Each structure stands twice: as C-alpha cells, then as structure tokens.
Amino acid sequence: RAPLQFAVMTTPGTVSAAWMSLTSLETEGWGEVIGCINPQSWAAMGIGLSIGLSVVGAAWGILLTGASLVGASVKAPRIRSKNLISIIFCEAVAIYGVIMSIILINKYSSGGDKSVIECDAITTEMYFAGYGIFWAGVTVGLSNLFCGVCVGITGSGCALAHAQQESMFVKMLIVEIFGSALGLFGVIVGIIMSTDTAFP
C-alpha cells in the first residue's frame, strides 16, 4: 500500500512532508494518530476553547437579558438602570475566560519543543502538560458557557418581574448572583487542574 503523506510544520514558516504508513494506521488505530499530535497543539486548543466558549456564553447571556430588558422597559422605564447589573454579570463571564486564558498561556509558553515531529520524542511530561492545559481550558470554557446562559435567563426573568413588581428586584438579584458564581467555580477548578502543567 502507498503511504499517506501529510504536512508538518517543523519551524515557523517552513513546512516539511512526513510519511505515515496506512498499514500502521490499520494495526495501531486512531489512538496512535491522536497520541502523536504535539501536546502543545492540545494546549493551544484548550486556551482557545477557554476564551472562545466564555465569550459565547457572555454573548448568549446578554442576548437573553438584553431583549427582555429593552422590551420590559418600554412599559416600565424605571427598570432600565437597575437591571443593567444583569448585563454586567454576563460580561463578567467573558472576563473569567480572559483571565484563565492569560494564566494558561503563561504555562504554554514556559518551555517545550515546538519542532518535535517524531512520536517517540514526546515525553510523558509534555503529554501531561498538554492534556492538562487542554482539559483545564475545556472545563473553564464550558462552565462559563453554561454560566452565561444561566445568568442570561435569570436576568431576563429579573427584568420582567421587576417591571411587574418593584420588590422582586432584590430577590431575583440574589438568585442571579448565585448563578454567576458558577463561572467562578469553573475558573477555580481550572486553576487547580493547571497547577503543575508547565511544559518541560
């Protein structure tokens, strides 16, 4: 069988060809292919997911809250200023993702050999760092995504309830604060997960 050719970036700006036997792929399975991906690629993907999913969660929350806030303020203009706190809570979700991405990028750029293209040259420490940063980023990104939706739905209900009854604002705000804490929990777990994940 003819070997499969694919491109590998060895150093920035230069691309060389590498060969992988289809027979080896059939005997070893896809686990061998995934296992030979440079761990720094996994780390970079985790950092991207951390900030990307957090921003999506914040945007989704602002969409849900903002629509209800604008609609309810047509009938009750008094709710506009107080309910802006819901938009701030949604925006805080994106800030959590930015903070975690900065922490992870410092661990990503702490070392490692970006020119490793041989599977045998990848050490266990590199695997540990790459997968640790990847899963820390996924954890933070997903927790902030769901936190943004949670705060958005709660903020939407808060705006509508406040438009109907003035005394409901503080009660709904407490629920919203607890929902906003979920994203902070995700950041704490992400920091714990990435504690010892610096590249050698």
PDB file of C-alpha atoms in Angstrom:
ATOM      1  CA  ARG A   1       0.000   0.000   0.000  1.00  0.00           C
ATOM      2  CA  ALA A   2       1.119   3.554  -0.714  1.00  0.00           C
ATOM      3  CA  PRO A   3       1.989   5.571   2.365  1.00  0.00           C
ATOM      4  CA  LEU A   4      -0.156   8.555   3.319  1.00  0.00           C
ATOM      5  CA  GLN A   5       1.543  11.952   3.018  1.00  0.00           C
ATOM      6  CA  PHE A   6       0.727  14.867   5.260  1.00  0.00           C
ATOM      7  CA  ALA A   7       2.376  18.225   6.018  1.00  0.00           C
ATOM      8  CA  VAL A   8       4.088  19.026   9.308  1.00  0.00           C
ATOM      9  CA  MET A   9       5.251  22.483  10.363  1.00  0.00           C
ATOM     10  CA  THR A  10       8.709  21.995  11.799  1.00  0.00           C
ATOM     11  CA  THR A  11       9.688  25.595  12.465  1.00  0.00           C
ATOM     12  CA  PRO A  12       7.677  28.777  11.985  1.00  0.00           C
ATOM     13  CA  GLY A  13       7.332  29.450   8.262  1.00  0.00           C
ATOM     14  CA  THR A  14       8.698  26.119   6.992  1.00  0.00           C
ATOM     15  CA  VAL A  15       6.663  23.038   6.185  1.00  0.00           C
ATOM     16  CA  SER A  16       8.122  19.610   5.511  1.00  0.00           C
ATOM     17  CA  ALA A  17       6.458  16.406   4.404  1.00  0.00           C
ATOM     18  CA  ALA A  18       6.128  13.413   6.703  1.00  0.00           C
ATOM     19  CA  TRP A  19       5.004   9.884   5.883  1.00  0.00           C
ATOM     20  CA  MET A  20       2.705   7.573   7.744  1.00  0.00           C
ATOM     21  CA  SER A  21       2.001   4.054   6.611  1.00  0.00           C
ATOM     22  CA  LEU A  22      -1.655   3.141   6.184  1.00  0.00           C
ATOM     23  CA  THR A  23      -0.770  -0.341   7.369  1.00  0.00           C
ATOM     24  CA  SER A  24       0.482   1.152  10.650  1.00  0.00           C
ATOM     25  CA  LEU A  25      -2.762   3.132  10.970  1.00  0.00           C
ATOM     26  CA  GLU A  26      -4.801  -0.035  10.500  1.00  0.00           C
ATOM     27  CA  THR A  27      -2.848  -2.000  13.110  1.00  0.00           C
ATOM     28  CA  GLU A  28      -2.380   0.738  15.709  1.00  0.00           C
ATOM     29  CA  GLY A  29      -5.748   2.503  15.282  1.00  0.00           C
ATOM     30  CA  TRP A  30      -6.645   6.165  15.583  1.00  0.00           C
ATOM     31  CA  GLY A  31      -5.324   6.279  19.140  1.00  0.00           C
ATOM     32  CA  GLU A  32      -1.819   6.169  17.716  1.00  0.00           C
ATOM     33  CA  VAL A  33      -2.601   9.098  15.410  1.00  0.00           C
ATOM     34  CA  ILE A  34      -4.159  11.211  18.179  1.00  0.00           C
ATOM     35  CA  GLY A  35      -1.377  10.262  20.590  1.00  0.00           C
ATOM     36  CA  CYS A  36       1.266  11.537  18.172  1.00  0.00           C
ATOM     37  CA  ILE A  37      -0.232  15.040  17.978  1.00  0.00           C
ATOM     38  CA  ASN A  38       2.177  17.515  19.551  1.00  0.00           C
ATOM     39  CA  PRO A  39       0.954  18.208  23.140  1.00  0.00           C
ATOM     40  CA  GLN A  40       1.435  21.930  22.571  1.00  0.00           C
ATOM     41  CA  SER A  41      -1.298  21.720  19.941  1.00  0.00           C
ATOM     42  CA  TRP A  42      -3.668  20.300  22.578  1.00  0.00           C
ATOM     43  CA  ALA A  43      -2.648  23.091  24.961  1.00  0.00           C
ATOM     44  CA  ALA A  44      -3.261  25.788  22.329  1.00  0.00           C
ATOM     45  CA  MET A  45      -6.685  24.301  21.583  1.00  0.00           C
ATOM     46  CA  GLY A  46      -7.561  24.358  25.298  1.00  0.00           C
ATOM     47  CA  ILE A  47      -6.569  28.010  25.597  1.00  0.00           C
ATOM     48  CA  GLY A  48      -8.665  28.880  22.550  1.00  0.00           C
ATOM     49  CA  LEU A  49     -11.695  26.992  23.882  1.00  0.00           C
ATOM     50  CA  SER A  50     -11.333  28.655  27.271  1.00  0.00           C
ATOM     51  CA  ILE A  51     -11.703  32.179  25.930  1.00  0.00           C
ATOM     52  CA  GLY A  52     -13.926  31.271  22.953  1.00  0.00           C
ATOM     53  CA  LEU A  53     -16.631  29.413  24.890  1.00  0.00           C
ATOM     54  CA  SER A  54     -16.568  32.046  27.639  1.00  0.00           C
ATOM     55  CA  VAL A  55     -17.233  34.833  25.136  1.00  0.00           C
ATOM     56  CA  VAL A  56     -20.033  32.793  23.532  1.00  0.00           C
ATOM     57  CA  GLY A  57     -21.607  32.302  26.985  1.00  0.00           C
ATOM     58  CA  ALA A  58     -21.373  36.023  27.746  1.00  0.00           C
ATOM     59  CA  ALA A  59     -22.865  36.981  24.371  1.00  0.00           C
ATOM     60  CA  TRP A  60     -25.679  34.462  24.764  1.00  0.00           C
ATOM     61  CA  GLY A  61     -26.489  35.779  28.250  1.00  0.00           C
ATOM     62  CA  ILE A  62     -26.511  39.398  27.064  1.00  0.00           C
ATOM     63  CA  LEU A  63     -28.792  38.401  24.182  1.00  0.00           C
ATOM     64  CA  LEU A  64     -31.293  36.790  26.555  1.00  0.00           C
ATOM     65  CA  THR A  65     -31.172  39.537  29.187  1.00  0.00           C
ATOM     66  CA  GLY A  66     -30.962  42.493  26.817  1.00  0.00           C
ATOM     67  CA  ALA A  67     -34.019  41.508  24.790  1.00  0.00           C
ATOM     68  CA  SER A  68     -36.209  41.211  27.889  1.00  0.00           C
ATOM     69  CA  LEU A  69     -34.762  44.360  29.443  1.00  0.00           C
ATOM     70  CA  VAL A  70     -35.412  46.506  26.380  1.00  0.00           C
ATOM     71  CA  GLY A  71     -38.887  45.042  25.886  1.00  0.00           C
ATOM     72  CA  ALA A  72     -39.955  45.468  29.515  1.00  0.00           C
ATOM     73  CA  SER A  73     -38.522  48.995  29.787  1.00  0.00           C
ATOM     74  CA  VAL A  74     -40.977  50.177  27.120  1.00  0.00           C
ATOM     75  CA  LYS A  75     -43.818  49.763  29.619  1.00  0.00           C
ATOM     76  CA  ALA A  76     -41.766  50.398  32.781  1.00  0.00           C
ATOM     77  CA  PRO A  77     -38.842  52.770  32.050  1.00  0.00           C
ATOM     78  CA  ARG A  78     -37.835  52.777  35.738  1.00  0.00           C
ATOM     79  CA  ILE A  79     -36.262  49.305  35.437  1.00  0.00           C
ATOM     80  CA  ARG A  80     -33.568  50.333  32.925  1.00  0.00           C
ATOM     81  CA  SER A  81     -30.812  51.496  35.267  1.00  0.00           C
ATOM     82  CA  LYS A  82     -31.137  48.845  37.980  1.00  0.00           C
ATOM     83  CA  ASN A  83     -31.291  45.891  35.600  1.00  0.00           C
ATOM     84  CA  LEU A  84     -28.035  46.824  33.867  1.00  0.00           C
ATOM     85  CA  ILE A  85     -26.422  44.778  36.654  1.00  0.00           C
ATOM     86  CA  SER A  86     -27.593  41.674  34.769  1.00  0.00           C
ATOM     87  CA  ILE A  87     -25.602  42.760  31.686  1.00  0.00           C
ATOM     88  CA  ILE A  88     -22.530  43.314  33.890  1.00  0.00           C
ATOM     89  CA  PHE A  89     -22.867  39.806  35.342  1.00  0.00           C
ATOM     90  CA  CYS A  90     -22.985  38.375  31.811  1.00  0.00           C
ATOM     91  CA  GLU A  91     -19.920  40.368  30.786  1.00  0.00           C
ATOM     92  CA  ALA A  92     -18.043  39.075  33.838  1.00  0.00           C
ATOM     93  CA  VAL A  93     -18.293  35.579  32.347  1.00  0.00           C
ATOM     94  CA  ALA A  94     -16.148  36.664  29.378  1.00  0.00           C
ATOM     95  CA  ILE A  95     -13.653  38.284  31.761  1.00  0.00           C
ATOM     96  CA  TYR A  96     -13.305  34.944  33.602  1.00  0.00           C
ATOM     97  CA  GLY A  97     -12.330  33.326  30.307  1.00  0.00           C
ATOM     98  CA  VAL A  98      -9.794  36.058  29.519  1.00  0.00           C
ATOM     99  CA  ILE A  99      -8.183  35.725  32.960  1.00  0.00           C
ATOM    100  CA  MET A 100      -7.929  31.939  32.649  1.00  0.00           C
ATOM    101  CA  SER A 101      -6.502  32.207  29.137  1.00  0.00           C
ATOM    102  CA  ILE A 102      -3.755  34.518  30.405  1.00  0.00           C
ATOM    103  CA  ILE A 103      -2.897  32.021  33.149  1.00  0.00           C
ATOM    104  CA  LEU A 104      -2.831  29.122  30.675  1.00  0.00           C
ATOM    105  CA  ILE A 105      -0.817  30.968  28.014  1.00  0.00           C
ATOM    106  CA  ASN A 106       1.915  31.605  30.574  1.00  0.00           C
ATOM    107  CA  LYS A 107       2.147  27.866  31.197  1.00  0.00           C
ATOM    108  CA  TYR A 108       2.027  27.198  27.450  1.00  0.00           C
ATOM    109  CA  SER A 109       4.977  29.449  26.675  1.00  0.00           C
ATOM    110  CA  SER A 110       7.050  28.312  29.657  1.00  0.00           C
ATOM    111  CA  GLY A 111       9.016  25.730  27.643  1.00  0.00           C
ATOM    112  CA  GLY A 112       8.560  22.791  25.296  1.00  0.00           C
ATOM    113  CA  ASP A 113       9.999  21.927  21.918  1.00  0.00           C
ATOM    114  CA  LYS A 114       7.747  23.212  19.138  1.00  0.00           C
ATOM    115  CA  SER A 115       9.759  21.377  16.487  1.00  0.00           C
ATOM    116  CA  VAL A 116       9.018  17.847  17.786  1.00  0.00           C
ATOM    117  CA  ILE A 117       7.570  15.808  14.921  1.00  0.00           C
ATOM    118  CA  GLU A 118       8.578  12.300  15.968  1.00  0.00           C
ATOM    119  CA  CYS A 119       6.123  10.493  18.221  1.00  0.00           C
ATOM    120  CA  ASP A 120       8.949   8.836  20.171  1.00  0.00           C
ATOM    121  CA  ALA A 121      10.406  12.248  21.074  1.00  0.00           C
ATOM    122  CA  ILE A 122       7.299  13.295  23.033  1.00  0.00           C
ATOM    123  CA  THR A 123       7.899  12.803  26.757  1.00  0.00           C
ATOM    124  CA  THR A 124       5.316  11.982  29.417  1.00  0.00           C
ATOM    125  CA  GLU A 125       5.829  15.431  30.953  1.00  0.00           C
ATOM    126  CA  MET A 126       4.876  17.013  27.627  1.00  0.00           C
ATOM    127  CA  TYR A 127       1.756  14.835  27.418  1.00  0.00           C
ATOM    128  CA  PHE A 128       0.817  15.749  30.994  1.00  0.00           C
ATOM    129  CA  ALA A 129       1.257  19.481  30.363  1.00  0.00           C
ATOM    130  CA  GLY A 130      -0.560  19.448  27.022  1.00  0.00           C
ATOM    131  CA  TYR A 131      -3.568  17.432  28.152  1.00  0.00           C
ATOM    132  CA  GLY A 132      -3.712  19.286  31.493  1.00  0.00           C
ATOM    133  CA  ILE A 133      -3.894  22.692  29.820  1.00  0.00           C
ATOM    134  CA  PHE A 134      -6.379  21.368  27.242  1.00  0.00           C
ATOM    135  CA  TRP A 135      -8.825  19.977  29.798  1.00  0.00           C
ATOM    136  CA  ALA A 136      -8.431  22.998  32.088  1.00  0.00           C
ATOM    137  CA  GLY A 137      -9.411  25.203  29.140  1.00  0.00           C
ATOM    138  CA  VAL A 138     -12.366  22.988  28.230  1.00  0.00           C
ATOM    139  CA  THR A 139     -13.566  22.958  31.855  1.00  0.00           C
ATOM    140  CA  VAL A 140     -13.419  26.746  32.173  1.00  0.00           C
ATOM    141  CA  GLY A 141     -14.944  27.309  28.733  1.00  0.00           C
ATOM    142  CA  LEU A 142     -17.920  25.000  29.259  1.00  0.00           C
ATOM    143  CA  SER A 143     -18.609  26.201  32.812  1.00  0.00           C
ATOM    144  CA  ASN A 144     -18.596  29.815  31.595  1.00  0.00           C
ATOM    145  CA  LEU A 145     -20.789  28.941  28.620  1.00  0.00           C
ATOM    146  CA  PHE A 146     -23.464  27.450  30.867  1.00  0.00           C
ATOM    147  CA  CYS A 147     -22.957  30.195  33.456  1.00  0.00           C
ATOM    148  CA  GLY A 148     -23.625  32.840  30.793  1.00  0.00           C
ATOM    149  CA  VAL A 149     -26.848  31.126  29.728  1.00  0.00           C
ATOM    150  CA  CYS A 150     -27.892  30.727  33.381  1.00  0.00           C
ATOM    151  CA  VAL A 151     -27.283  34.401  34.198  1.00  0.00           C
ATOM    152  CA  GLY A 152     -28.980  35.462  30.959  1.00  0.00           C
ATOM    153  CA  ILE A 153     -32.175  33.528  31.649  1.00  0.00           C
ATOM    154  CA  THR A 154     -32.245  34.638  35.292  1.00  0.00           C
ATOM    155  CA  GLY A 155     -31.584  38.260  34.308  1.00  0.00           C
ATOM    156  CA  SER A 156     -34.383  38.081  31.763  1.00  0.00           C
ATOM    157  CA  GLY A 157     -36.790  36.887  34.442  1.00  0.00           C
ATOM    158  CA  CYS A 158     -35.486  39.559  36.811  1.00  0.00           C
ATOM    159  CA  ALA A 159     -36.231  42.335  34.304  1.00  0.00           C
ATOM    160  CA  LEU A 160     -39.750  41.074  33.644  1.00  0.00           C
ATOM    161  CA  ALA A 161     -40.525  40.531  37.341  1.00  0.00           C
ATOM    162  CA  HIS A 162     -39.136  43.954  38.263  1.00  0.00           C
ATOM    163  CA  ALA A 163     -41.326  45.572  35.630  1.00  0.00           C
ATOM    164  CA  GLN A 164     -44.386  43.981  37.264  1.00  0.00           C
ATOM    165  CA  GLN A 165     -43.428  44.453  40.907  1.00  0.00           C
ATOM    166  CA  GLU A 166     -40.736  46.724  42.384  1.00  0.00           C
ATOM    167  CA  SER A 167     -39.964  44.486  45.379  1.00  0.00           C
ATOM    168  CA  MET A 168     -38.988  41.495  43.205  1.00  0.00           C
ATOM    169  CA  PHE A 169     -35.675  43.005  42.070  1.00  0.00           C
ATOM    170  CA  VAL A 170     -33.587  42.231  45.166  1.00  0.00           C
ATOM    171  CA  LYS A 171     -34.971  38.701  45.466  1.00  0.00           C
ATOM    172  CA  MET A 172     -34.198  37.876  41.832  1.00  0.00           C
ATOM    173  CA  LEU A 173     -30.789  39.543  42.104  1.00  0.00           C
ATOM    174  CA  ILE A 174     -29.764  37.070  44.824  1.00  0.00           C
ATOM    175  CA  VAL A 175     -30.631  34.170  42.513  1.00  0.00           C
ATOM    176  CA  GLU A 176     -28.634  35.834  39.749  1.00  0.00           C
ATOM    177  CA  ILE A 177     -25.566  36.228  41.989  1.00  0.00           C
ATOM    178  CA  PHE A 178     -25.599  32.518  42.797  1.00  0.00           C
ATOM    179  CA  GLY A 179     -25.873  31.712  39.098  1.00  0.00           C
ATOM    180  CA  SER A 180     -22.929  33.997  38.344  1.00  0.00           C
ATOM    181  CA  ALA A 181     -20.805  32.163  40.930  1.00  0.00           C
ATOM    182  CA  LEU A 182     -20.861  29.012  38.773  1.00  0.00           C
ATOM    183  CA  GLY A 183     -18.407  30.549  36.316  1.00  0.00           C
ATOM    184  CA  LEU A 184     -16.085  31.478  39.172  1.00  0.00           C
ATOM    185  CA  PHE A 185     -16.164  27.875  40.391  1.00  0.00           C
ATOM    186  CA  GLY A 186     -15.097  26.776  36.912  1.00  0.00           C
ATOM    187  CA  VAL A 187     -12.145  29.184  36.990  1.00  0.00           C
ATOM    188  CA  ILE A 188     -11.059  27.864  40.402  1.00  0.00           C
ATOM    189  CA  VAL A 189     -11.236  24.257  39.176  1.00  0.00           C
ATOM    190  CA  GLY A 190      -9.311  25.236  36.022  1.00  0.00           C
ATOM    191  CA  ILE A 191      -6.547  26.851  38.093  1.00  0.00           C
ATOM    192  CA  ILE A 192      -6.284  23.730  40.251  1.00  0.00           C
ATOM    193  CA  MET A 193      -6.185  21.483  37.160  1.00  0.00           C
ATOM    194  CA  SER A 194      -3.406  23.503  35.562  1.00  0.00           C
ATOM    195  CA  THR A 195      -1.224  23.924  38.649  1.00  0.00           C
ATOM    196  CA  ASP A 196       1.596  21.550  37.596  1.00  0.00           C
ATOM    197  CA  THR A 197       1.151  21.681  33.842  1.00  0.00           C
ATOM    198  CA  ALA A 198       4.131  23.775  32.743  1.00  0.00           C
ATOM    199  CA  PHE A 199       5.950  22.366  29.696  1.00  0.00           C
ATOM    200  CA  PRO A 200       9.458  20.974  30.476  1.00  0.00           C
TER     201      PRO A 200
END
